[in-house]
Coordinates of C-alpha atoms in Angstrom, one line a residue:
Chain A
X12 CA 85.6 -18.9 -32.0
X13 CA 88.2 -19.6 -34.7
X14 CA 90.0 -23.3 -35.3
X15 CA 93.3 -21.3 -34.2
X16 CA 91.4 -20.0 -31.1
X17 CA 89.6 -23.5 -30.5
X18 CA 93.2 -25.1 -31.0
X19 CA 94.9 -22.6 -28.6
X20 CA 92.4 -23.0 -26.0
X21 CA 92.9 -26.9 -26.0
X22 CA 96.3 -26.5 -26.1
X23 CA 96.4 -24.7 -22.6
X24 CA 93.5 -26.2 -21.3
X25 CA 95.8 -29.8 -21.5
X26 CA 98.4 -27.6 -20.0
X27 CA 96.6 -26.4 -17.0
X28 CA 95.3 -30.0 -16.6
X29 CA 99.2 -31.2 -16.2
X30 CA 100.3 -28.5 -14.3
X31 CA 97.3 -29.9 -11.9
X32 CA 98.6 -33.1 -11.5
X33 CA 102.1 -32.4 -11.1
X34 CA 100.7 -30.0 -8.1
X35 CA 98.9 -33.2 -6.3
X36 CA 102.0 -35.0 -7.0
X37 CA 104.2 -32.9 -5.5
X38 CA 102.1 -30.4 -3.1
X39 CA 105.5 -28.6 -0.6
X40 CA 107.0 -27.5 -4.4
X41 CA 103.6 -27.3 -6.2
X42 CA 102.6 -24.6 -3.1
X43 CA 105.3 -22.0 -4.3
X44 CA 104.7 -22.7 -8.0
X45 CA 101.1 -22.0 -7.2
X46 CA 102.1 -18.5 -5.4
X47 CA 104.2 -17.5 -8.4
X48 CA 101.4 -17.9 -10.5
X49 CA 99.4 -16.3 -8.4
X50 CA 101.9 -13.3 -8.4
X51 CA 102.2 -13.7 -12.0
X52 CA 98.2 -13.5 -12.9
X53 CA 98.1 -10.2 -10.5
X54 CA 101.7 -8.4 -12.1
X55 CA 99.6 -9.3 -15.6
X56 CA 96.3 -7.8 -14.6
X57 CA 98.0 -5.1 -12.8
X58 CA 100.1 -4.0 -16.1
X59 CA 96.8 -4.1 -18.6
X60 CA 95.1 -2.0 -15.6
X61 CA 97.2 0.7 -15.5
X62 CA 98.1 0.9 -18.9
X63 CA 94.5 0.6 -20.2
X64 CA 93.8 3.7 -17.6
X65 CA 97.0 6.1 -19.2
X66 CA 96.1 5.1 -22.6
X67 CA 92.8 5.2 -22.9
X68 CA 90.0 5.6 -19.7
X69 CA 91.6 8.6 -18.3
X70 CA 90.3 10.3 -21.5
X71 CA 86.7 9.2 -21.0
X72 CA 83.9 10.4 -18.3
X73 CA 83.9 8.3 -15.3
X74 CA 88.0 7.2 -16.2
X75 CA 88.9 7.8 -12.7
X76 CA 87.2 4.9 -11.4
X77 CA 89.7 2.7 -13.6
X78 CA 92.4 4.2 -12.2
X79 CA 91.2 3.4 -8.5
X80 CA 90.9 -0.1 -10.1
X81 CA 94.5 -0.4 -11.6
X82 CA 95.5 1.0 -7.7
X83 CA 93.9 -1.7 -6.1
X84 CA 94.8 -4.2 -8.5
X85 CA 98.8 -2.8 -8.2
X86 CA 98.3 -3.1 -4.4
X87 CA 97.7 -6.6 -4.8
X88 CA 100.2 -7.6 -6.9
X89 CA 103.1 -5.3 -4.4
X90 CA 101.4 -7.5 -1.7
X91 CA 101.4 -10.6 -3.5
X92 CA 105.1 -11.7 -2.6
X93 CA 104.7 -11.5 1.1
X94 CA 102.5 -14.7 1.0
X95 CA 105.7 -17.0 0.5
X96 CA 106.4 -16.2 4.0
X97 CA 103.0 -15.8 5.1
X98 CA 101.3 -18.3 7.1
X99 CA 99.6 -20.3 5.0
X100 CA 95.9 -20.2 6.3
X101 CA 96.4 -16.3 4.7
X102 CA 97.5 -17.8 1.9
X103 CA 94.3 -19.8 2.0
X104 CA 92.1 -17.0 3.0
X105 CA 93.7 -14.7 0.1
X106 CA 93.3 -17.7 -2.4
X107 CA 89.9 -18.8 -1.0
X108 CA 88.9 -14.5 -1.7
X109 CA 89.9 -14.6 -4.7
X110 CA 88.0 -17.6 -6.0
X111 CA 85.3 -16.2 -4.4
X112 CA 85.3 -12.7 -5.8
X113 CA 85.8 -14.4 -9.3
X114 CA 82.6 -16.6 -8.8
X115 CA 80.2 -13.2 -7.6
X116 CA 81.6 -11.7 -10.7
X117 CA 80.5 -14.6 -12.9
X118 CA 77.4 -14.7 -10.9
X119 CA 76.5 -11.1 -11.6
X120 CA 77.3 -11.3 -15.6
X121 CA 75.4 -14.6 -16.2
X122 CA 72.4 -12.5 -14.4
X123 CA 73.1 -9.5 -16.9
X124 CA 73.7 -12.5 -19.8
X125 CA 70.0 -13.8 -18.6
X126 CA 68.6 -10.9 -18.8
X127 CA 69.5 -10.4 -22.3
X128 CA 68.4 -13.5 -23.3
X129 CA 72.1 -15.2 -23.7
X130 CA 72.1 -18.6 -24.4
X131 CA 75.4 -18.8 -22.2
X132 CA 73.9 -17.6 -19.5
X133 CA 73.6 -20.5 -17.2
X134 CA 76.8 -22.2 -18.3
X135 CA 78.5 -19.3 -16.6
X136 CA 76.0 -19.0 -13.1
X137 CA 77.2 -22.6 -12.9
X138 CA 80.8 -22.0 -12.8
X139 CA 80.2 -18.2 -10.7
X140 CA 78.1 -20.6 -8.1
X141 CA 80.3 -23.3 -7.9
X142 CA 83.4 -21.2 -7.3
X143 CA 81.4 -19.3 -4.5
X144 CA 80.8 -22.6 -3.1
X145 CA 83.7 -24.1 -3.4
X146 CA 85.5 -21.7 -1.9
X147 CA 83.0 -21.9 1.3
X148 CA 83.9 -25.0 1.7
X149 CA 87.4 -25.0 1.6
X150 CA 87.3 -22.1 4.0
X151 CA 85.9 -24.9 6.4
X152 CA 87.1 -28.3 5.5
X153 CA 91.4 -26.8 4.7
X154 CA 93.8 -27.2 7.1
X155 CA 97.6 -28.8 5.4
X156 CA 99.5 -27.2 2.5
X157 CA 98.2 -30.9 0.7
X158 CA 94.7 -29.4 0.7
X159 CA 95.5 -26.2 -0.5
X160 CA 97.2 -27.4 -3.7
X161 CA 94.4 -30.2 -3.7
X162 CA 92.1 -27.3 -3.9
X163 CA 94.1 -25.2 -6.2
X164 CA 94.7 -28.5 -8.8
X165 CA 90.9 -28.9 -8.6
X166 CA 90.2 -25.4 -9.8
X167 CA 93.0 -25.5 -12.8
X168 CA 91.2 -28.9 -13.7
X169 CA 87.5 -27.1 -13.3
X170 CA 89.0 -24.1 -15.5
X171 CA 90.4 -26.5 -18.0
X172 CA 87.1 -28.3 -18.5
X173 CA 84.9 -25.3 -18.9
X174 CA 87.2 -24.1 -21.2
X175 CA 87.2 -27.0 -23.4
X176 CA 83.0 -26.8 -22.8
X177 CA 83.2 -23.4 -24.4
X178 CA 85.9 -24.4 -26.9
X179 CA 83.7 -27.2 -28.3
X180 CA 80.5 -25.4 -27.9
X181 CA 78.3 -25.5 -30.9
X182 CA 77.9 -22.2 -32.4
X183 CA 74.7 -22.1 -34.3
X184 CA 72.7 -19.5 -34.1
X185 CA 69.3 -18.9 -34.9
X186 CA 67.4 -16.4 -37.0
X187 CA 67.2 -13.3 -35.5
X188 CA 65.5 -10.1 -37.2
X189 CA 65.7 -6.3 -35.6
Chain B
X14 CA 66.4 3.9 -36.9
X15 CA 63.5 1.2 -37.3
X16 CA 61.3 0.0 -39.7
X17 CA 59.2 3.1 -39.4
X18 CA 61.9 5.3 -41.1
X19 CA 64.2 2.9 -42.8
X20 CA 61.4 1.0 -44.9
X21 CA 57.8 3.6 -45.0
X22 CA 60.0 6.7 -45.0
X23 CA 62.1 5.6 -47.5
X24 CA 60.0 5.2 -49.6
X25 CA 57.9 8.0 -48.9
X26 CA 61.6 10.2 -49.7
X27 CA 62.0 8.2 -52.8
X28 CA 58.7 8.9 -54.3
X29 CA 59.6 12.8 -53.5
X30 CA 62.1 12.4 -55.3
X31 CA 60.5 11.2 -58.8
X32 CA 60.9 7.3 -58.3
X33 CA 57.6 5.6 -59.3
X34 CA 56.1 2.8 -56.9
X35 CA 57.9 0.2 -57.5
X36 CA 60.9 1.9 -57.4
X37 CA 60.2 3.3 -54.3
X38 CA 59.2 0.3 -52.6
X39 CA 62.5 -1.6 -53.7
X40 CA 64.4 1.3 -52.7
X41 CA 62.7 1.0 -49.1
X42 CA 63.2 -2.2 -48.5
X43 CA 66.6 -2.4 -49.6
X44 CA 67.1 0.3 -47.2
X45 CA 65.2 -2.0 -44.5
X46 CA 66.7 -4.8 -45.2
X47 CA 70.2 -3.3 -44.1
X48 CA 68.9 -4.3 -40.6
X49 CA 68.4 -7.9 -41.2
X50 CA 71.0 -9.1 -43.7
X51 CA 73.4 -11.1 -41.3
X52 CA 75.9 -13.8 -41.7
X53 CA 73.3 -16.3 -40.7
X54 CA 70.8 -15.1 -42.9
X55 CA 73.6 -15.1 -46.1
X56 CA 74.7 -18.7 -45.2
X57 CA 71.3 -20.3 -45.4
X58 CA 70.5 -19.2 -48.9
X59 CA 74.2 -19.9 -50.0
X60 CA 75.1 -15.6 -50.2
X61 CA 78.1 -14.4 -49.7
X62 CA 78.9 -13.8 -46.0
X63 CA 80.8 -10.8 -47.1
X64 CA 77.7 -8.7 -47.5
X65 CA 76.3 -8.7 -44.3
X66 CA 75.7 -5.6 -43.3
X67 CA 74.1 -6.6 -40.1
X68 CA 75.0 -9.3 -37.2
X69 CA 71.9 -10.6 -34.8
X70 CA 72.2 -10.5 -31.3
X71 CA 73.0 -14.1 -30.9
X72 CA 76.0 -13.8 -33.5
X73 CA 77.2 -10.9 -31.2
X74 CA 76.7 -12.7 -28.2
X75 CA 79.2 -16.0 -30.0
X76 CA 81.3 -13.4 -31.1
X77 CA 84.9 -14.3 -29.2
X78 CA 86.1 -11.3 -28.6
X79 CA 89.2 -11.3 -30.2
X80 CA 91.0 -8.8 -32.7
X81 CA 89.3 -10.7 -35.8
X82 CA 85.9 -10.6 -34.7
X83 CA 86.2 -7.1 -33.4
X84 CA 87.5 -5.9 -36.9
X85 CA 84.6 -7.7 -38.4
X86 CA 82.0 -5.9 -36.3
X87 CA 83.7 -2.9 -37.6
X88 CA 83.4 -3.6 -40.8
X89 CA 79.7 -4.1 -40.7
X90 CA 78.1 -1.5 -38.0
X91 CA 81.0 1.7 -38.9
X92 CA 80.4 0.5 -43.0
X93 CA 76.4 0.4 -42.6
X94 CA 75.1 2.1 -39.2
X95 CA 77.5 4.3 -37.7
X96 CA 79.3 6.4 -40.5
X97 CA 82.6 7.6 -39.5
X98 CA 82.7 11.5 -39.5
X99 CA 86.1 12.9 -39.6
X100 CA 89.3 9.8 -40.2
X101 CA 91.9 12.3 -39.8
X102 CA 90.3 13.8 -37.0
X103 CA 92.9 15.6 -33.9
X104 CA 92.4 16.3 -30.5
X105 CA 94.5 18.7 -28.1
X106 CA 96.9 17.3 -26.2
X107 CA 98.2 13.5 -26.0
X108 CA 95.9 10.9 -26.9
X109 CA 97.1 7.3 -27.4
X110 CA 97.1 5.9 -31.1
X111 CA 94.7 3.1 -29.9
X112 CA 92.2 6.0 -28.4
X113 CA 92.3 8.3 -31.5
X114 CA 91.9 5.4 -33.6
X115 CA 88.4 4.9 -31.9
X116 CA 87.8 8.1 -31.4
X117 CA 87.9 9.2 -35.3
X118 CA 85.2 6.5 -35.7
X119 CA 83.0 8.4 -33.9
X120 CA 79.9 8.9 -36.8
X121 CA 78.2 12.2 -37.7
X122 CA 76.4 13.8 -41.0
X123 CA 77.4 15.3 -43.4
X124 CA 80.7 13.6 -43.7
X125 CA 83.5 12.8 -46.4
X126 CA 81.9 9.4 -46.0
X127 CA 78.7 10.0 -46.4
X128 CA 79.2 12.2 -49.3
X129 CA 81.5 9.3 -51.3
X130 CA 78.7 6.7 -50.1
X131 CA 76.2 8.3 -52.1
X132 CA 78.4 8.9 -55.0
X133 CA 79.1 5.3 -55.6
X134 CA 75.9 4.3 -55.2
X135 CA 74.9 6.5 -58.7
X136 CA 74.3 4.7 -61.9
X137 CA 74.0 1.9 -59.5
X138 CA 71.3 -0.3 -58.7
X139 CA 68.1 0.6 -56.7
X140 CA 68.9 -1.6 -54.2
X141 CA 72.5 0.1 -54.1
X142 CA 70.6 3.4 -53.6
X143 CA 68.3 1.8 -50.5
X144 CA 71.8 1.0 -48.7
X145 CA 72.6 4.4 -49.0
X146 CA 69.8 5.8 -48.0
X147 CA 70.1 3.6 -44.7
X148 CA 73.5 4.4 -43.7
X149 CA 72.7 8.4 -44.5
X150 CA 70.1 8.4 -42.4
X151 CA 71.7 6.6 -39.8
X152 CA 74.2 9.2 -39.5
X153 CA 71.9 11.6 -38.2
X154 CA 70.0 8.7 -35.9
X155 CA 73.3 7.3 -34.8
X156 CA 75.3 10.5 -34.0
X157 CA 78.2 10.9 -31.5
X158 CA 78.8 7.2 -31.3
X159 CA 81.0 4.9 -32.8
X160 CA 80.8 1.2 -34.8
X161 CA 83.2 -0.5 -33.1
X162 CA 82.7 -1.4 -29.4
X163 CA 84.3 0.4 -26.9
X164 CA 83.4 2.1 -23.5
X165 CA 86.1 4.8 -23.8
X166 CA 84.0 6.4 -26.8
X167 CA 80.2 4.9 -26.4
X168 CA 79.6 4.7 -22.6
X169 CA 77.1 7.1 -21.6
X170 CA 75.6 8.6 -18.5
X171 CA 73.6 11.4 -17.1
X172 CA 70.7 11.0 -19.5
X173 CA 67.4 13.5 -19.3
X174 CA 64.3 13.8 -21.0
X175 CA 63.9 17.3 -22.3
X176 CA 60.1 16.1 -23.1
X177 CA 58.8 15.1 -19.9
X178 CA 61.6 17.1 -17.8
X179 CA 62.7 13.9 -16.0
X180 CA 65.8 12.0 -15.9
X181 CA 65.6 9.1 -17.9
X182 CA 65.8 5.4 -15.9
X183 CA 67.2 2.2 -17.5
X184 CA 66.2 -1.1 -17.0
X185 CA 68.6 -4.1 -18.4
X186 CA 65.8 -6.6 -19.0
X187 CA 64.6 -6.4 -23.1
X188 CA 62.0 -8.8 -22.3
X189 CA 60.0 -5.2 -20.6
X190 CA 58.1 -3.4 -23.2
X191 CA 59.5 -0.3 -24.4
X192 CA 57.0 2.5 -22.7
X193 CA 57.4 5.8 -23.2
X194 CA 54.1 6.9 -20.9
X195 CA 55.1 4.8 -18.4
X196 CA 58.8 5.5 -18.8
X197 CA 60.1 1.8 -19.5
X198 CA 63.5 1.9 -21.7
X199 CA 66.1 -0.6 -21.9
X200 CA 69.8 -0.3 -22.2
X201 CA 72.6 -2.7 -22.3
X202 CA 74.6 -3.2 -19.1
X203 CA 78.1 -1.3 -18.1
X204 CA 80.5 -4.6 -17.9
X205 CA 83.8 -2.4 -17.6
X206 CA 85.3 -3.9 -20.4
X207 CA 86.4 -2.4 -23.2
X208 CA 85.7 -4.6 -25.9
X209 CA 82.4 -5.7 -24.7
X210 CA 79.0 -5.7 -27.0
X211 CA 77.5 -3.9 -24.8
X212 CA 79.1 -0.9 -25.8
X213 CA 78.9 -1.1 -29.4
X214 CA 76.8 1.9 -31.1
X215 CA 74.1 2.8 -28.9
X216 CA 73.8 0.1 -27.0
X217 CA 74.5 2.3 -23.4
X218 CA 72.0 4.9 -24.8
X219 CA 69.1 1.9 -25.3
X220 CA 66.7 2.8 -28.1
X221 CA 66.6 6.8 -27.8
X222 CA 68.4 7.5 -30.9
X223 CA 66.0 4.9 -32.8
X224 CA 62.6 7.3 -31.6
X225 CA 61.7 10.2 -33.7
X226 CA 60.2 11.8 -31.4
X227 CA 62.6 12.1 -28.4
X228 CA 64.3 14.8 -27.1
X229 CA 67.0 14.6 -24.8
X230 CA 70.4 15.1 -23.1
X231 CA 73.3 13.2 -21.9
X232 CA 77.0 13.0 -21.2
X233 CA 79.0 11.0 -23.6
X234 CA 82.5 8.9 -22.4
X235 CA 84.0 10.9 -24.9
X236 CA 83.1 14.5 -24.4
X237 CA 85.2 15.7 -22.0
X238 CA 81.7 15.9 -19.5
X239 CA 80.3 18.3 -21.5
X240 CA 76.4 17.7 -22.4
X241 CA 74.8 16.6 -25.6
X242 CA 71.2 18.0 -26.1
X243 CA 69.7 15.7 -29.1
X244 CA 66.7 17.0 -30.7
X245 CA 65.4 14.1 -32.8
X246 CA 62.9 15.2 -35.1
X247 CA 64.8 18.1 -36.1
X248 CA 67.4 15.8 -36.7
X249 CA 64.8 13.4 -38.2
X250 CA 63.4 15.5 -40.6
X251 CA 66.8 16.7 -42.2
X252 CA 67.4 13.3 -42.5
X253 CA 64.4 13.1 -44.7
X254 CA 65.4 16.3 -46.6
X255 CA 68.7 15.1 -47.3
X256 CA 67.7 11.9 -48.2
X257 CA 65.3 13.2 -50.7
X258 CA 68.1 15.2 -52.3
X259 CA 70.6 12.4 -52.4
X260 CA 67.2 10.1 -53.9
X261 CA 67.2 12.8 -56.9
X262 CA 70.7 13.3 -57.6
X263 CA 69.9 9.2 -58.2
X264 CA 67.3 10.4 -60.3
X265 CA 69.1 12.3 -62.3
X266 CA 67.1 15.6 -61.4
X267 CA 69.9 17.2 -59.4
X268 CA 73.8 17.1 -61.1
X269 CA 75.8 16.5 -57.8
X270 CA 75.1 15.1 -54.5
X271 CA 76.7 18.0 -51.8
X272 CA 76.8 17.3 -47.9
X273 CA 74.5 20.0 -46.2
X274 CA 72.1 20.8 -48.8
X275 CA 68.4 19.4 -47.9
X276 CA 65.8 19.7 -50.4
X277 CA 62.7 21.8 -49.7
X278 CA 60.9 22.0 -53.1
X279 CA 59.6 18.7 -52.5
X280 CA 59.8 18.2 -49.0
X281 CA 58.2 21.2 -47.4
X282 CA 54.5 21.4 -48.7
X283 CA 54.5 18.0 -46.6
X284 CA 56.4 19.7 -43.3
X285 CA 53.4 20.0 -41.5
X286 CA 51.9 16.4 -42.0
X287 CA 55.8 14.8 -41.8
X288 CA 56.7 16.6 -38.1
X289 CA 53.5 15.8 -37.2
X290 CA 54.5 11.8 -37.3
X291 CA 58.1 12.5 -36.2
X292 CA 56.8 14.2 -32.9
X293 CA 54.3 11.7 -31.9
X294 CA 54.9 10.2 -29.2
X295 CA 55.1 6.4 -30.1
X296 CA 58.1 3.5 -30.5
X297 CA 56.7 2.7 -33.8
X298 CA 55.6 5.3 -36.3
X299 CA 55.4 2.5 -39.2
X300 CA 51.3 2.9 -39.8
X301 CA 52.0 6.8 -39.6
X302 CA 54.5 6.9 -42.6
X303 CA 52.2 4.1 -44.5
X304 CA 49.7 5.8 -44.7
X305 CA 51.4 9.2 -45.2
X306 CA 53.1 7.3 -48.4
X307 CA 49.8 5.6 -49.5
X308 CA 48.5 9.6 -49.9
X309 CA 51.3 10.2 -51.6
X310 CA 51.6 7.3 -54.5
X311 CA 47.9 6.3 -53.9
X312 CA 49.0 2.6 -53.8
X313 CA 49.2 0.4 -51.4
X314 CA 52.5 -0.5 -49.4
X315 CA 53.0 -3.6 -48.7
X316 CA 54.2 -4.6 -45.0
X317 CA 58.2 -5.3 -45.0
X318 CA 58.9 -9.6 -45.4
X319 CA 62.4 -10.2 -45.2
X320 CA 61.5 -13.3 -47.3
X321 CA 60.3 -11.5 -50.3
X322 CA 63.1 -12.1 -52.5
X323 CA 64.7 -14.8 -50.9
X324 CA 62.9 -17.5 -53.9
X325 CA 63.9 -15.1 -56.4
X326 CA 67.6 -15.6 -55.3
X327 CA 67.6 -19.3 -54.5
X328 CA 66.1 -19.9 -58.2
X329 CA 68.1 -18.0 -60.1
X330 CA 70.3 -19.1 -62.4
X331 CA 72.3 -15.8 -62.7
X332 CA 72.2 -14.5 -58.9
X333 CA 73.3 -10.9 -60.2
X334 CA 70.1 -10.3 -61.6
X335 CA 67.8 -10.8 -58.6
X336 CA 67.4 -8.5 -55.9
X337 CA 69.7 -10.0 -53.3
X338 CA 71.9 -10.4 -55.9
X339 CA 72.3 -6.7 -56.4
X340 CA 72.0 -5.8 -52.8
X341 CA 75.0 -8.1 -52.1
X342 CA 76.8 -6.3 -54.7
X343 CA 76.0 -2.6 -53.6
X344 CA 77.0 -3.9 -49.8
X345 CA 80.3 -5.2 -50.5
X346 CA 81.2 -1.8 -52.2
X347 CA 79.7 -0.1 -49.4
X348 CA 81.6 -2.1 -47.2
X349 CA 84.7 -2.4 -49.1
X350 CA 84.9 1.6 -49.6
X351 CA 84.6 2.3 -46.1
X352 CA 86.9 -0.4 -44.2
X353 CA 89.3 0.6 -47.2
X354 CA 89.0 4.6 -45.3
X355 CA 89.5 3.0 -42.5
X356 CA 92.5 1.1 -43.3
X357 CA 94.4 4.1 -44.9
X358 CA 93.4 6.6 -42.3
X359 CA 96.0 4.1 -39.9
X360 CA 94.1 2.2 -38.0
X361 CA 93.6 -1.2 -38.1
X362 CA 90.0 -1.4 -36.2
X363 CA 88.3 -2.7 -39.2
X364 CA 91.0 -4.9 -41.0
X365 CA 92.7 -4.5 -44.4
X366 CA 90.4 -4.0 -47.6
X367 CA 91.1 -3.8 -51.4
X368 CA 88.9 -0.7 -52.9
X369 CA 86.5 -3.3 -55.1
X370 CA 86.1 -0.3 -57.6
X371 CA 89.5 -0.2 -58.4
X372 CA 91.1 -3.1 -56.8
X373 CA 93.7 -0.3 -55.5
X374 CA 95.8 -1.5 -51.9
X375 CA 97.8 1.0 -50.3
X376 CA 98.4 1.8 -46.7
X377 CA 99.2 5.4 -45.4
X378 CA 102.2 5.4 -43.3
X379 CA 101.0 8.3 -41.1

């Protein structure tokens, strides 16, 4: 990672960590700032889907799949807004998914990373485990709009530290011939 | 390509060609040595990090994934592995600028390239002429894919063994033993990204390009799902032929270096003995081509130490006249040349370059 890169990451990473508190501090406001980012993160992911499918993977063997993938991610975002009115255990469940989905996902690289002999590999099981877990248990134990952003402030703050782990990770690497 | 082909074959082609031993063997291991001169290897005896023609997999794995470090694998695997065939190259209908950026990295023999790699390499050094001996014969190892990672161009699928008549199965675990009689091969994993390691070069086709002896099909991301039958030691042995031509143009036997033309004066009293190791079935044909090039020279060829001229370097006073020394000097124009091809063909995949030869800096506007 480059000193810019390291700097940048830092720089958000401080951000996300404010953005945190404020969201304990004030949970009934910090509960539709967190639903517009959530919207926000999905109309982002939904754009790079689709274009990445037009411009490029519709070209390649297998580029349909992409497209069902910039679909499902565009069906998301069109859904997205309804949870400001939605009642806010969906909101939970939807969240609590999401967390969820993103921690299998980490799971299933840092076994591919293992398997190739990554040195990052368990840094990232730990994070794809405890976001599965976490989001078990908030499942159970959430029942106010307080937990919810508790939750949500806990995850930014989670985010924010790994980042800076990764950020400030040593990058040596040793002697390797093919 | 391994150490089989890149270091014994070598030499074995230089020889051919009218180098004497000791030629020969520098030639060969400069041409090995392609494979191991990384970043971290340059750092620790104070070379310059610009002549790596290489990256390990933990500098891969550290790389961040962002435009610089993406440009700087570029540089290295499209300069030194994957030779880019056709920079100007058009498809029918609509492509995106981004795809057909990629997509004209895609590497192949008998290219401009390949052609102007050789040619600066004359008058050169012999360790200049083992670099381009590597990244010629990579061409024909490392066809249909690109240096530069992307799944668009080097994801790949449907892959059959035209040997055993079986499809071929992929494990994603390189701790298993490559096995061709049991059928063990590794690839890397599909993570849907674009920009992911695992889809630089070969990575999605394992190690079949690097074996001789395989023959085999598949359907590249890029080829519109038509099938690719390779035939490795066919492919193999031009290789040899060609690189045995380019090795006496060095010579100064032959007046100019011509894409296509593969010698057979020299080569084919030895067709017999050379097919023979190229079809046998093994992942490493290194004591094959040893001994093959011990019957040649009638000396005997050292094994390949990647420390063999690392003393030489760290004593000198003028590092220019060592080995590494000259290697670094014949990489950076290597590398220079092509990113500099790169650059003016539009795209901006492998950075900006200066042409070190003439220190020219122009960029097309098409």
């Amino acid at each position: 990672m480059s000193l810019v890169k390291k700097i940048l990451t830092l720089i958000t990473s401080l951000l996300m960590v404010i953005v945190a508190v404020g969201l304990v501090i004030e949970p009934e406001i910090g509960y539709y700032i967190m639903i517009f980012i959530l919207i926000g993160v999905l109309l982002v992911k939904s754009i790079q889907s689709v274009w990445y499918y037009f411009s490029m993977a519709r070209h390649m063997v297998g580029g349909l799949f992409y497209f069902y993938q910039a679909v499902l991610f565009v069906d998301l975002t069109l859904a997205s807004p309804m949870l400001l009115i939605a009642p806010r255990w969906i909101v939970a469940l939807y969240l609590n998914g999401l967390i969820a989905f993103s921690g299998v996902l980490d799971i299933l690289r840092a076994t591919d990373q293992k398997k190739m002999q990554w040195p990052q590999w368990k840094l990232r099981m730990v994070l794809g485990l405890s976001k599965v877990l976490f989001a078990i248990v908030a499942m159970v134990a959430m029942r106010s709009p307080e937990m919810l952003t508790r939750i949500y402030s806990f995850v930014l703050v989670y985010t924010a530290i790994m980042r800076v782990m990764s950020a400030l990770r040593s990058e040596n690497v040793v002697y390797y011939t093919q | 390509m391994q150490e089989d082909f890149h270091y014994y074959a070598a030499y074995c082609a230089a020889y051919l060609a009218g180098f004497d031993h000791e030629e020969s063997l520098r030639i060969g291991y400069a041409d090995q040595f392609c494979d191991c001169c990384t970043e971290t290897y340059l750092g620790k005896v104070k070379g310059p990090r610009a002549a790596a023609t290489t990256q390990s997999q933990p500098e891969l794995a550290s790389a961040p994934g962002d435009l610089l470090s993406i440009q700087n694998m570029t540089r290295i695997w499209a300069s030194f592995h994957f030779l880019p065939y056709d920079l100007n190259a058009t498809l029918p209908g609509h492509h995106s600028k981004k795809y057909m950026q990629k997509y004209r990295l895609i590497c192949k023999p008998n290219s401009d390239q390949v052609e102007e790699t050789v040619r600066i390499a004359k008058g050169r050094s012999l360790e200049h002429f083992g670099i381009s001996m590597h990244v010629l014969s990579d061409t024909w190892a490392h066809t249909y894919f690109a240096g530069t990672p992307s799944l668009v161009i080097n994801n790949a699928t449907g892959f059959y063994d035209l040997n055993t008549d079986k499809p071929l199965v992929f494990s994603h675990n390189p701790t298993i033993p490559e096995d061709p009689e049991k059928g063990n091969y590794v690839n890397s994993p599909n993570l849907m990204d674009e920009v992911s390691i695992m889809v630089l070069g070969h990575g999605r086709a394992g190690h079949l390009p690097d074996y001789s002896f395989f023959r085999y099909k598949y359907m590249p991301a890029w080829g519109n799902y038509e099938e690719i039958v390779k035939d490795n030691p066919a492919d193999y042995y031009l290789a040899f032929r060609q690189m045995v031509t380019a090795l006496k143009y060095f010579h100064g036997d032959i007046d100019e270096f011509v894409r296509g033309v593969y010698d057979e004066v020299s080569v084919e009293p030895h067709r017999e003995r050379i097919m023979a190791i190229l079809e046998k079935r093994q992942v490493n044909a290194c004591a094959d081509w040893k001994a093959f090039g011990e019957e040649l020279s009638g000396q005997t060829i050292p094994d390949f130490d990647i420390f063999a001229f690392e003393k030489e370097y760290l004593d000198a006073a003028r590092k220019e006249d060592t080995f590494l020394g000259r290697f670094c000097a014949g990489a950076i124009a290597q590398k220079s040349m092509i990113t500099n091809r790169i650059y003016l063909s539009g795209s901006n995949l492998a950075g900006v370059s200066v042409d070190a030869e003439g220190r020219r800096f122009q960029r097309n506007s098409n």
